[in-house]
Coordinates of C-alpha atoms in Angstrom, one line a residue:
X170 CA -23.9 12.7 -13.4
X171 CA -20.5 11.3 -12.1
X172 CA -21.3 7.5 -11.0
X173 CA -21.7 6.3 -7.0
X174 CA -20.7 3.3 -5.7
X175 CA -24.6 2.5 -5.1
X176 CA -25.3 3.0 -9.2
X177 CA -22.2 0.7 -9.9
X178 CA -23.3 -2.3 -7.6
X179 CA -27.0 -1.8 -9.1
X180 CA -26.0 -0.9 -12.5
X181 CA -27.7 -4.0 -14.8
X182 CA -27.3 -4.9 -18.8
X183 CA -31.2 -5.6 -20.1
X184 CA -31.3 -9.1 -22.0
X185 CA -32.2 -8.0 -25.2
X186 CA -28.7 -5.6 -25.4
X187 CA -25.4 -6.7 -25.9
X188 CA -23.7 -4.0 -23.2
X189 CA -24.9 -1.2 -21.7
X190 CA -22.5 1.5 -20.9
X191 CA -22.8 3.4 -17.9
X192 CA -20.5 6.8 -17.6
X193 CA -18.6 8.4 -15.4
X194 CA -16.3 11.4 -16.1
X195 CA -13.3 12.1 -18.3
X196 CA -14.1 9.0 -20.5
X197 CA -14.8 6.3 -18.0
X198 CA -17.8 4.2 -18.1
X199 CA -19.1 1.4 -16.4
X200 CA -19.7 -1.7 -19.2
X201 CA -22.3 -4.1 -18.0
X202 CA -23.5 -7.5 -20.2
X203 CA -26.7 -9.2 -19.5
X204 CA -24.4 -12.3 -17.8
X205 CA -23.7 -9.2 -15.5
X206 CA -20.2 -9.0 -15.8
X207 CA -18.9 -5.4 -15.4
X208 CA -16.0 -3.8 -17.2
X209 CA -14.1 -0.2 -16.5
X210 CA -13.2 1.1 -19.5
X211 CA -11.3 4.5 -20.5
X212 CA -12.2 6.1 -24.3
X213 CA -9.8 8.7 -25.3
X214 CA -8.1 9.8 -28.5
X215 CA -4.4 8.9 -29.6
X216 CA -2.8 10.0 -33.0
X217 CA -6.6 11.0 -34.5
X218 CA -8.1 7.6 -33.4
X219 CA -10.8 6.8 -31.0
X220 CA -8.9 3.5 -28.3
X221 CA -10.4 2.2 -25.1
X222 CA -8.3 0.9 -22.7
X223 CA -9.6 -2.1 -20.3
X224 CA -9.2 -0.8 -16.4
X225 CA -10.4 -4.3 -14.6
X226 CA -13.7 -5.4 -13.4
X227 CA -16.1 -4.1 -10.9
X228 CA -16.2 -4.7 -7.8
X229 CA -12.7 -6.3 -7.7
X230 CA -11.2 -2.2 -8.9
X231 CA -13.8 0.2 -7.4
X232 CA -14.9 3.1 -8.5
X233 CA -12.3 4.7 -6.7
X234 CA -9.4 3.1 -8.0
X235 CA -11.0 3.0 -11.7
X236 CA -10.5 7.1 -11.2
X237 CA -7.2 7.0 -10.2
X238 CA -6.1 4.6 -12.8
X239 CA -7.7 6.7 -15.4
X240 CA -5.7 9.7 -13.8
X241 CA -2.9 8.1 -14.5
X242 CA -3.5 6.7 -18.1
X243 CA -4.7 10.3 -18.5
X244 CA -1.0 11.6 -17.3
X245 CA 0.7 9.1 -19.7
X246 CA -1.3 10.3 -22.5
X247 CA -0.1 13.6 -21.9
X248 CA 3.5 12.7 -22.1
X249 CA 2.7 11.4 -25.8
X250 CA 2.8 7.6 -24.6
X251 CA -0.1 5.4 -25.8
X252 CA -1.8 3.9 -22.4
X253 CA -2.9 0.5 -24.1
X254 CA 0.6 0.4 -26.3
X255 CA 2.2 0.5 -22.7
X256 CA 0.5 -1.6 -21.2
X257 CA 0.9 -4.4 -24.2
X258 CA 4.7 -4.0 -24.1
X259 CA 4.7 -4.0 -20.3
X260 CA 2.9 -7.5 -20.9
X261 CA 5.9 -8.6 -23.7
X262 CA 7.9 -7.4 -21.1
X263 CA 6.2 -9.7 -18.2
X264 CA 6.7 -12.3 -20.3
X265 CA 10.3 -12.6 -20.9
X266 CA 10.7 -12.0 -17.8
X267 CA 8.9 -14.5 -16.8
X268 CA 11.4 -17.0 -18.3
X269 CA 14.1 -16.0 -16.0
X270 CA 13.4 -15.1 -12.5
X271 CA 11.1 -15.3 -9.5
X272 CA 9.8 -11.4 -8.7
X273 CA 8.1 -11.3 -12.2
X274 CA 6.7 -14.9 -12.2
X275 CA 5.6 -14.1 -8.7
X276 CA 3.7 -10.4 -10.1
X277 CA 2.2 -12.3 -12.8
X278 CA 0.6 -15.1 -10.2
X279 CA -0.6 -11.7 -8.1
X280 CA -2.4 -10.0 -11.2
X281 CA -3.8 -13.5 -11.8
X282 CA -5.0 -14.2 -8.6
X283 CA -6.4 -11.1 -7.1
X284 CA -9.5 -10.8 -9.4
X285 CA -11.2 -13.0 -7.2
X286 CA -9.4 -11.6 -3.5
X287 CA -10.8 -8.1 -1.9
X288 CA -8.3 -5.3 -3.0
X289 CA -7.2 -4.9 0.2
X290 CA -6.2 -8.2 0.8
X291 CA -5.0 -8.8 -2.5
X292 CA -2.8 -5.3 -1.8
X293 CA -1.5 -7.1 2.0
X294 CA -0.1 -10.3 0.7
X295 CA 2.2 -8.3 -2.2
X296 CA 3.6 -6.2 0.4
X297 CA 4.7 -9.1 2.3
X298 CA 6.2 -10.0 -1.1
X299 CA 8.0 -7.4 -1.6
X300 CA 8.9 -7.0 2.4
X301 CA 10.0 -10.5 3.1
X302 CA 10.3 -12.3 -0.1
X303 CA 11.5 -10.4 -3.7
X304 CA 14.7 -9.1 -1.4
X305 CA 15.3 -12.7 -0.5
X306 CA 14.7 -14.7 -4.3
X307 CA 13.2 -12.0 -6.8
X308 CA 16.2 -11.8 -8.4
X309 CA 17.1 -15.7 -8.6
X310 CA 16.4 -17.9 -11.6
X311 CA 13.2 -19.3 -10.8
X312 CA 13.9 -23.0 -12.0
X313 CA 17.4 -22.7 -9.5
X314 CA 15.0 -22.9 -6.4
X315 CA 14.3 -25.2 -3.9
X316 CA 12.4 -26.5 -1.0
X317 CA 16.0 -25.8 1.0
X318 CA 16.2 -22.3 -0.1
X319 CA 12.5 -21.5 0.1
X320 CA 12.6 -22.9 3.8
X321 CA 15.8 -20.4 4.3
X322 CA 13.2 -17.5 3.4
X323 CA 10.6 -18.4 5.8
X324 CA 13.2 -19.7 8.4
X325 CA 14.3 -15.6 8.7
X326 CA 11.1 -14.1 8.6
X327 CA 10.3 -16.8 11.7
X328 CA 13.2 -15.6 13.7
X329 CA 11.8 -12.4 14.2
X330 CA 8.9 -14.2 16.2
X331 CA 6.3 -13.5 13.0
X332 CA 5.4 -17.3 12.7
X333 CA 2.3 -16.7 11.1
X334 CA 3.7 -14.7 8.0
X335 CA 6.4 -17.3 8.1
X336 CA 4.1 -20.0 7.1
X337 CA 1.8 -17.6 5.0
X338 CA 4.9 -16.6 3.1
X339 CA 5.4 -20.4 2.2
X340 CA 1.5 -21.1 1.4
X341 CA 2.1 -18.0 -0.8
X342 CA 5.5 -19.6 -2.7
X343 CA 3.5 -22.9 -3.0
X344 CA 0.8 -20.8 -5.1
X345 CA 3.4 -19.2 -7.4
X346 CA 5.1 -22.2 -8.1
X347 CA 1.9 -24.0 -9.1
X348 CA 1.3 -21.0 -11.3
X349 CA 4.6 -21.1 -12.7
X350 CA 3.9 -24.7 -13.6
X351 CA 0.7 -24.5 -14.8
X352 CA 2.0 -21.9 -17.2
X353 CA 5.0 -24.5 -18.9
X354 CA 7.2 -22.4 -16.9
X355 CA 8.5 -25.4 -14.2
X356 CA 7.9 -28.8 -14.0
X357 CA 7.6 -29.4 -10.7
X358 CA 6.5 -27.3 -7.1
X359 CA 9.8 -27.4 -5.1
X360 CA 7.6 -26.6 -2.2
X361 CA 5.8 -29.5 -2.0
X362 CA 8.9 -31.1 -1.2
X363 CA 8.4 -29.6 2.4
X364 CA 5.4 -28.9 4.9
X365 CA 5.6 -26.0 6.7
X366 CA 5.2 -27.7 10.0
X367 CA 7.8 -30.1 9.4
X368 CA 10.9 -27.3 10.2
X369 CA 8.4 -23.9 11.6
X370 CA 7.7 -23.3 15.2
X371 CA 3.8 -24.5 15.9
X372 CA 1.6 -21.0 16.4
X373 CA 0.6 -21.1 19.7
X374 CA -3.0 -20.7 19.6
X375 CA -3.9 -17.6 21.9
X376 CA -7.3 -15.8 22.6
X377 CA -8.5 -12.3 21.9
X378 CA -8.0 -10.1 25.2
X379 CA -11.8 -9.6 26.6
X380 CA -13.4 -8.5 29.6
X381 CA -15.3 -10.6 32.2
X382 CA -19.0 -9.8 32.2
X383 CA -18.8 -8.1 35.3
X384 CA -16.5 -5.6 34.1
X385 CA -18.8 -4.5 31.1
X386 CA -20.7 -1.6 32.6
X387 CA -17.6 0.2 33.4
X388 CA -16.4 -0.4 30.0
X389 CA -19.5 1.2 28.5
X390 CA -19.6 4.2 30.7
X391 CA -16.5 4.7 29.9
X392 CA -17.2 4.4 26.1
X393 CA -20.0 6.8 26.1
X394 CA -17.7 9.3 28.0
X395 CA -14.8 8.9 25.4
X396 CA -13.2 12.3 24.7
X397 CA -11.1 11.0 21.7
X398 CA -13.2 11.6 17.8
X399 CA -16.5 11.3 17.8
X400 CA -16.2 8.7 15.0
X401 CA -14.1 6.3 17.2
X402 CA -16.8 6.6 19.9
X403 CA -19.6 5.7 18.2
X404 CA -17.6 2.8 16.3
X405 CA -17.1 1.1 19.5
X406 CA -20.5 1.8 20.6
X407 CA -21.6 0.1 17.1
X408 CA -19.1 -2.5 17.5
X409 CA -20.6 -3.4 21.4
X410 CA -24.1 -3.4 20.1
X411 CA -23.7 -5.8 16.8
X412 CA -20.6 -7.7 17.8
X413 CA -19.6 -8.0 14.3
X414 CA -15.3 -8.5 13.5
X415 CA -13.4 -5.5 13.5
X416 CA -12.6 -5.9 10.2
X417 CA -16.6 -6.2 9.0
X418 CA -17.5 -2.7 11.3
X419 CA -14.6 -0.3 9.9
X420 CA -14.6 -1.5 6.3
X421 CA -18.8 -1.1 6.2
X422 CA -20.0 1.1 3.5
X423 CA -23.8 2.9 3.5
X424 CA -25.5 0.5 1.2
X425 CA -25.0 -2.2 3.2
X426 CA -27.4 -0.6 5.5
X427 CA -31.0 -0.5 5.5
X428 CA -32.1 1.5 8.3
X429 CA -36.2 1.3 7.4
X430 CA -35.7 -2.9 7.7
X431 CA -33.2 -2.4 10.5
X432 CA -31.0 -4.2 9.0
X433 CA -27.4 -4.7 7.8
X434 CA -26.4 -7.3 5.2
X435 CA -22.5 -7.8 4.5
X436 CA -21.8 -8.9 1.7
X437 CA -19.8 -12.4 1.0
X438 CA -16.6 -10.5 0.0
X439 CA -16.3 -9.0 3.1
X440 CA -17.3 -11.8 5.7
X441 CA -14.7 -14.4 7.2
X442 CA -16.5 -17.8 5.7
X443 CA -16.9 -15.8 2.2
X444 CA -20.7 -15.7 2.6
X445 CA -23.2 -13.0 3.1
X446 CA -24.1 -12.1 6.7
X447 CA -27.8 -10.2 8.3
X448 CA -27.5 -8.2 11.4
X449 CA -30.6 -7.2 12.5
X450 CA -30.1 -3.9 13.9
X451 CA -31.5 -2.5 17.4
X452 CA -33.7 0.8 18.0
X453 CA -30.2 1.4 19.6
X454 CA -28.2 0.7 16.9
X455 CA -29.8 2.8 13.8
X456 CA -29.7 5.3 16.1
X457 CA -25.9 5.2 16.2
X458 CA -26.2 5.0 13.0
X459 CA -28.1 8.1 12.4
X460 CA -25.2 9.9 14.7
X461 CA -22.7 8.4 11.8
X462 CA -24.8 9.7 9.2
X463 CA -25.0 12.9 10.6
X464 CA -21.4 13.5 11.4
X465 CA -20.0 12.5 8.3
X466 CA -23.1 11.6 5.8
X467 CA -24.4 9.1 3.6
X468 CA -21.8 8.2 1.2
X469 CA -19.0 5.6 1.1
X470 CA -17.5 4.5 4.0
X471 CA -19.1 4.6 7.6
X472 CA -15.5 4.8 9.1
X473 CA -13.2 5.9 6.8
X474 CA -9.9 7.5 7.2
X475 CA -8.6 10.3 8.3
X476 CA -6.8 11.4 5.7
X477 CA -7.8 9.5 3.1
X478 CA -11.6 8.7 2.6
X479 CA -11.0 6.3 0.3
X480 CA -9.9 3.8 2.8
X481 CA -11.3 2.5 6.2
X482 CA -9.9 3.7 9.1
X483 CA -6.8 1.6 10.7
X484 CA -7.5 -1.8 12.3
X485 CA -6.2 -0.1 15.7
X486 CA -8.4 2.7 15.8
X487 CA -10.5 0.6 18.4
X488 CA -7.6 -1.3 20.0
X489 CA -6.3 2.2 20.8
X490 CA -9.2 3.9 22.2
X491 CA -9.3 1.1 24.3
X492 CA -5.8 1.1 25.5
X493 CA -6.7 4.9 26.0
X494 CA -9.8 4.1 28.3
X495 CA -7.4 1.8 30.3
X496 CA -8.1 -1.9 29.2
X497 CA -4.7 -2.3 27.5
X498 CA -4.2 -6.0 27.4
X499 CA -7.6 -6.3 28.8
X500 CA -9.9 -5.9 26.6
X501 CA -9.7 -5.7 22.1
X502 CA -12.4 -5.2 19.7
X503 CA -13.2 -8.9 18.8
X504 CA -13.3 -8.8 22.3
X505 CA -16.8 -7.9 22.4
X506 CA -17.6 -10.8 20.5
X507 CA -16.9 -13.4 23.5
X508 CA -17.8 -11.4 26.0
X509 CA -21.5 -11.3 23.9
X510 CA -21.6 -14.8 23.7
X511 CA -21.3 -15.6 27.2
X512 CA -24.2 -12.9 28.3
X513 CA -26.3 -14.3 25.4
X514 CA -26.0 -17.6 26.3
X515 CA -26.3 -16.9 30.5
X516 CA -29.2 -14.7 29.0
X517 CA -30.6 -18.2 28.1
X518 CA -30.7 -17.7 24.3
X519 CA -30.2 -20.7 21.8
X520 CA -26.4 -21.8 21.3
X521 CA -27.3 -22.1 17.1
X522 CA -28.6 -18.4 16.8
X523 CA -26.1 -17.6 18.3
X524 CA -23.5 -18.9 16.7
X525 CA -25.3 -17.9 13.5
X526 CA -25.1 -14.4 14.8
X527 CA -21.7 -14.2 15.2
X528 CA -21.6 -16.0 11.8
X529 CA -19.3 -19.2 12.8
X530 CA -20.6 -21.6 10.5
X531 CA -19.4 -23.0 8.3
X532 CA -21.2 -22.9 4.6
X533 CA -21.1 -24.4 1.6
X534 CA -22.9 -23.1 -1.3
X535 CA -26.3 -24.7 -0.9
X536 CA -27.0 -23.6 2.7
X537 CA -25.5 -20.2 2.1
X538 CA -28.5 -19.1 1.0
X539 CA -30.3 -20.6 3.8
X540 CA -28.6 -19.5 6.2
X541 CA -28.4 -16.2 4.8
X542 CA -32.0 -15.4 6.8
X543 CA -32.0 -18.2 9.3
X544 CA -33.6 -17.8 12.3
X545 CA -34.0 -14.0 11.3
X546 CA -37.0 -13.2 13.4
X547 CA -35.5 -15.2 16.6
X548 CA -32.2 -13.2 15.8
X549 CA -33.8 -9.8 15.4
X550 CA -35.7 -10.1 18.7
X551 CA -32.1 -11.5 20.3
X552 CA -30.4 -8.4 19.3
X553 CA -33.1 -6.3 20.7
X554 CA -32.7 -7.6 23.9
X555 CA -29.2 -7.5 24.0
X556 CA -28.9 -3.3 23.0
X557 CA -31.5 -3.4 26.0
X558 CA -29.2 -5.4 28.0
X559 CA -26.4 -3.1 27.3
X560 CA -28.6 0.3 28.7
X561 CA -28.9 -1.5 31.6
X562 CA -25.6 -1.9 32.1
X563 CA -24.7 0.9 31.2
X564 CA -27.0 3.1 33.1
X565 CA -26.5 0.8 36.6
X566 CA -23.6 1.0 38.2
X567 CA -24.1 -2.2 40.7
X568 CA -25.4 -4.2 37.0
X569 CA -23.5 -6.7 37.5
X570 CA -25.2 -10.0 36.5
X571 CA -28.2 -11.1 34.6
X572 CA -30.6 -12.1 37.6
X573 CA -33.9 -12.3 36.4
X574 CA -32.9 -12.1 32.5
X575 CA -33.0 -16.2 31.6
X576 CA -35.2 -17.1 29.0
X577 CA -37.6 -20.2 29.4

């Protein structure tokens, strides 16, 4: 049977075996070793000799993208070209390359880093390579450039009023160059030479659009009376009732979820402070789930695109229903994270649950652990009471403060 993404993140190497293969379709396997590393590989035949050719590690390259790089080996192989002979000369290729200018210094620093970066964050900061920096430098002699120059590069990218991919773009230099050094390539960083601050326009600090408590019930009505796809509706519904980041709700995949615990556990590649997050989930919330599984079933993503499933649906999908529904300006998807806090805390709940709810803390890697399940019971019965909150809301149209809701 083909392999799942559940059967990849479960998939385990006993300790008395050196690998243990796990298989696919069309010659890819999963390799697992007891250590629990795991390896995409690709067998096929080439001039009358069995080769395997090494497609990255899971979960970095997914099952998903494992298939479509096998596709495309599989395409090369039936032009006559040997996948792992191309992909050894592309690397003798890389590295004369390297020698002379900064795109392919750069691409090498990128395949380097993103191993231990999500693939979709890994895939946003080389587009803004290739969007704001390669047409700038790529083509310049790496060793000819400085701090001056490198400032020129941001300096544009400023003037267009992105100051935040202004100074990103310089972090992102600063990590090639130290690359480029570590590798005997330079001796020195040219852009340590400069701080960002010293010659960029300071980011103005600016908060998330959100609603004032008062205006909530309308907002929810309105919500459960969206005529716009079914799967936006109930996104923003799941999005009111677990005030989780945007990014965290659209990117959610099916085992995360375990709807007999009520429960939801993100995993640390996916959460803001890079460890794993619980949210307890309502009555109300597994049954919005149950109205996701039903519409679109049990695999993959929760809310994935429209066109492609492989991918989650668009960071705006939200921002526009809500612009839609009127609260343009007004009112965003992290939105419902303030506006949560407030009622929570006016509902008299603890300011440290909730703050571990909305996972702000900061965690090294001895507490993460800890904190992992922290106050789990106090935050499960929180959550309950805030999905109950919501109904009534919701269901009143005059609802508009907590009278009578403080804790003790």
């Amino acid at each position: 049977m083909p392999l799942t993404d559940t059967a990849c993140k479960n998939a385990k190497c006993p300790a008395d075996k050196a690998r243990t293969r796990f298989t696919d379709a069309g010659g890819l396997y999963l390799e697992v070793v007891p250590t629990g590393g795991k390896h995409w590989r690709w067998k096929y035949r080439f001039g009358g000799k069995e080769k395997r050719l090494a497609l990255g590690t899971y979960p970095q390259v997914s099952l998903a993208i494992a298939r479509r790089t096998r596709d495309d080996a599989r395409v090369m192989l039936k032009s006559g070209t040997d996948p792992v002979a191309a992909k050894q000369d592309l690397k003798r290729v890389a590295k004369v390359s390297l020698e002379t200018t900064f795109e392919p210094v750069a691409r090498a620093w990128h395949e380097h880093w993103k191993s231990s970066k999500s693939p979709r964050h890994a895939d946003y900061v080389l587009r803004r390579l290739e969007a704001d920096v390669f047409p700038e430098i790529g083509k310049r002699p790496i060793a000819d450039l400085t701090a001056p120059i490198l400032l020129a590069v941001a300096k544009k990218i400023e003037t267009r009023g992105a100051v935040d991919i202004a100074k990103r773009a310089w972090q992102t230099c600063g990590q090639i160059f130290r690359y480029a050094v570590a590798n005997g390539l330079l001796e020195r960083n040219p852009a340590t030479d400069v701080k960002p601050s010293d010659a960029l326009k300071p980011r103005i600090k600016t908060h998330y659009a959100r609603l004032e408590a008062k205006e909530m019930p309308e907002l929810l009505r309105k919500i459960e009376a969206y005529q716009g796809t079914p799967a936006t509706r109930l996104s923003m519904k799941l999005m009111a009732l677990t005030f989780v980041r945007t990014g965290e709700l659209i990117a959610a995949h099916w085992d995360e979820f375990d709807l007999e615990a009520a429960e939801w556990r993100i995993p640390k590649e996916r959460m803001k402070m890079k460890t794993p997050h619980v949210v307890p989930l309502s009555t109300q919330a597994v049954e919005v789930l149950a109205a996701i599984h039903e519409l679109r079933g049990l695999n993959g993503l929760l809310f994935h695109g429209e066109r492609d499933h492989d991918k989650p649906m668009s960071n705006n999908t939200i921002l526009g229903a809500l612009k839609r529904m009127g609260y343009a300006g007004r009112m965003t998807g992290h939105g419902f994270r303030g506006v949560a806090s407030t009622i929570l805390h006016e509902m008299g709940h603890r300011h440290d649950i909730i703050e571990l709810q909305l996972a702000h803390q900061e965690r090294n890697d001895v507490s993460a652990a800890y904190n992992f399940a922290t106050y789990l019971p106090q935050r499960r019965k929180m959550m309950q009471e805030w999905a109950d909150h919501l109904d009534k809301m919701r269901s009143n149209a005059k609802f508009l403060s907590i009278a009578g809701t403080k804790r003790a």
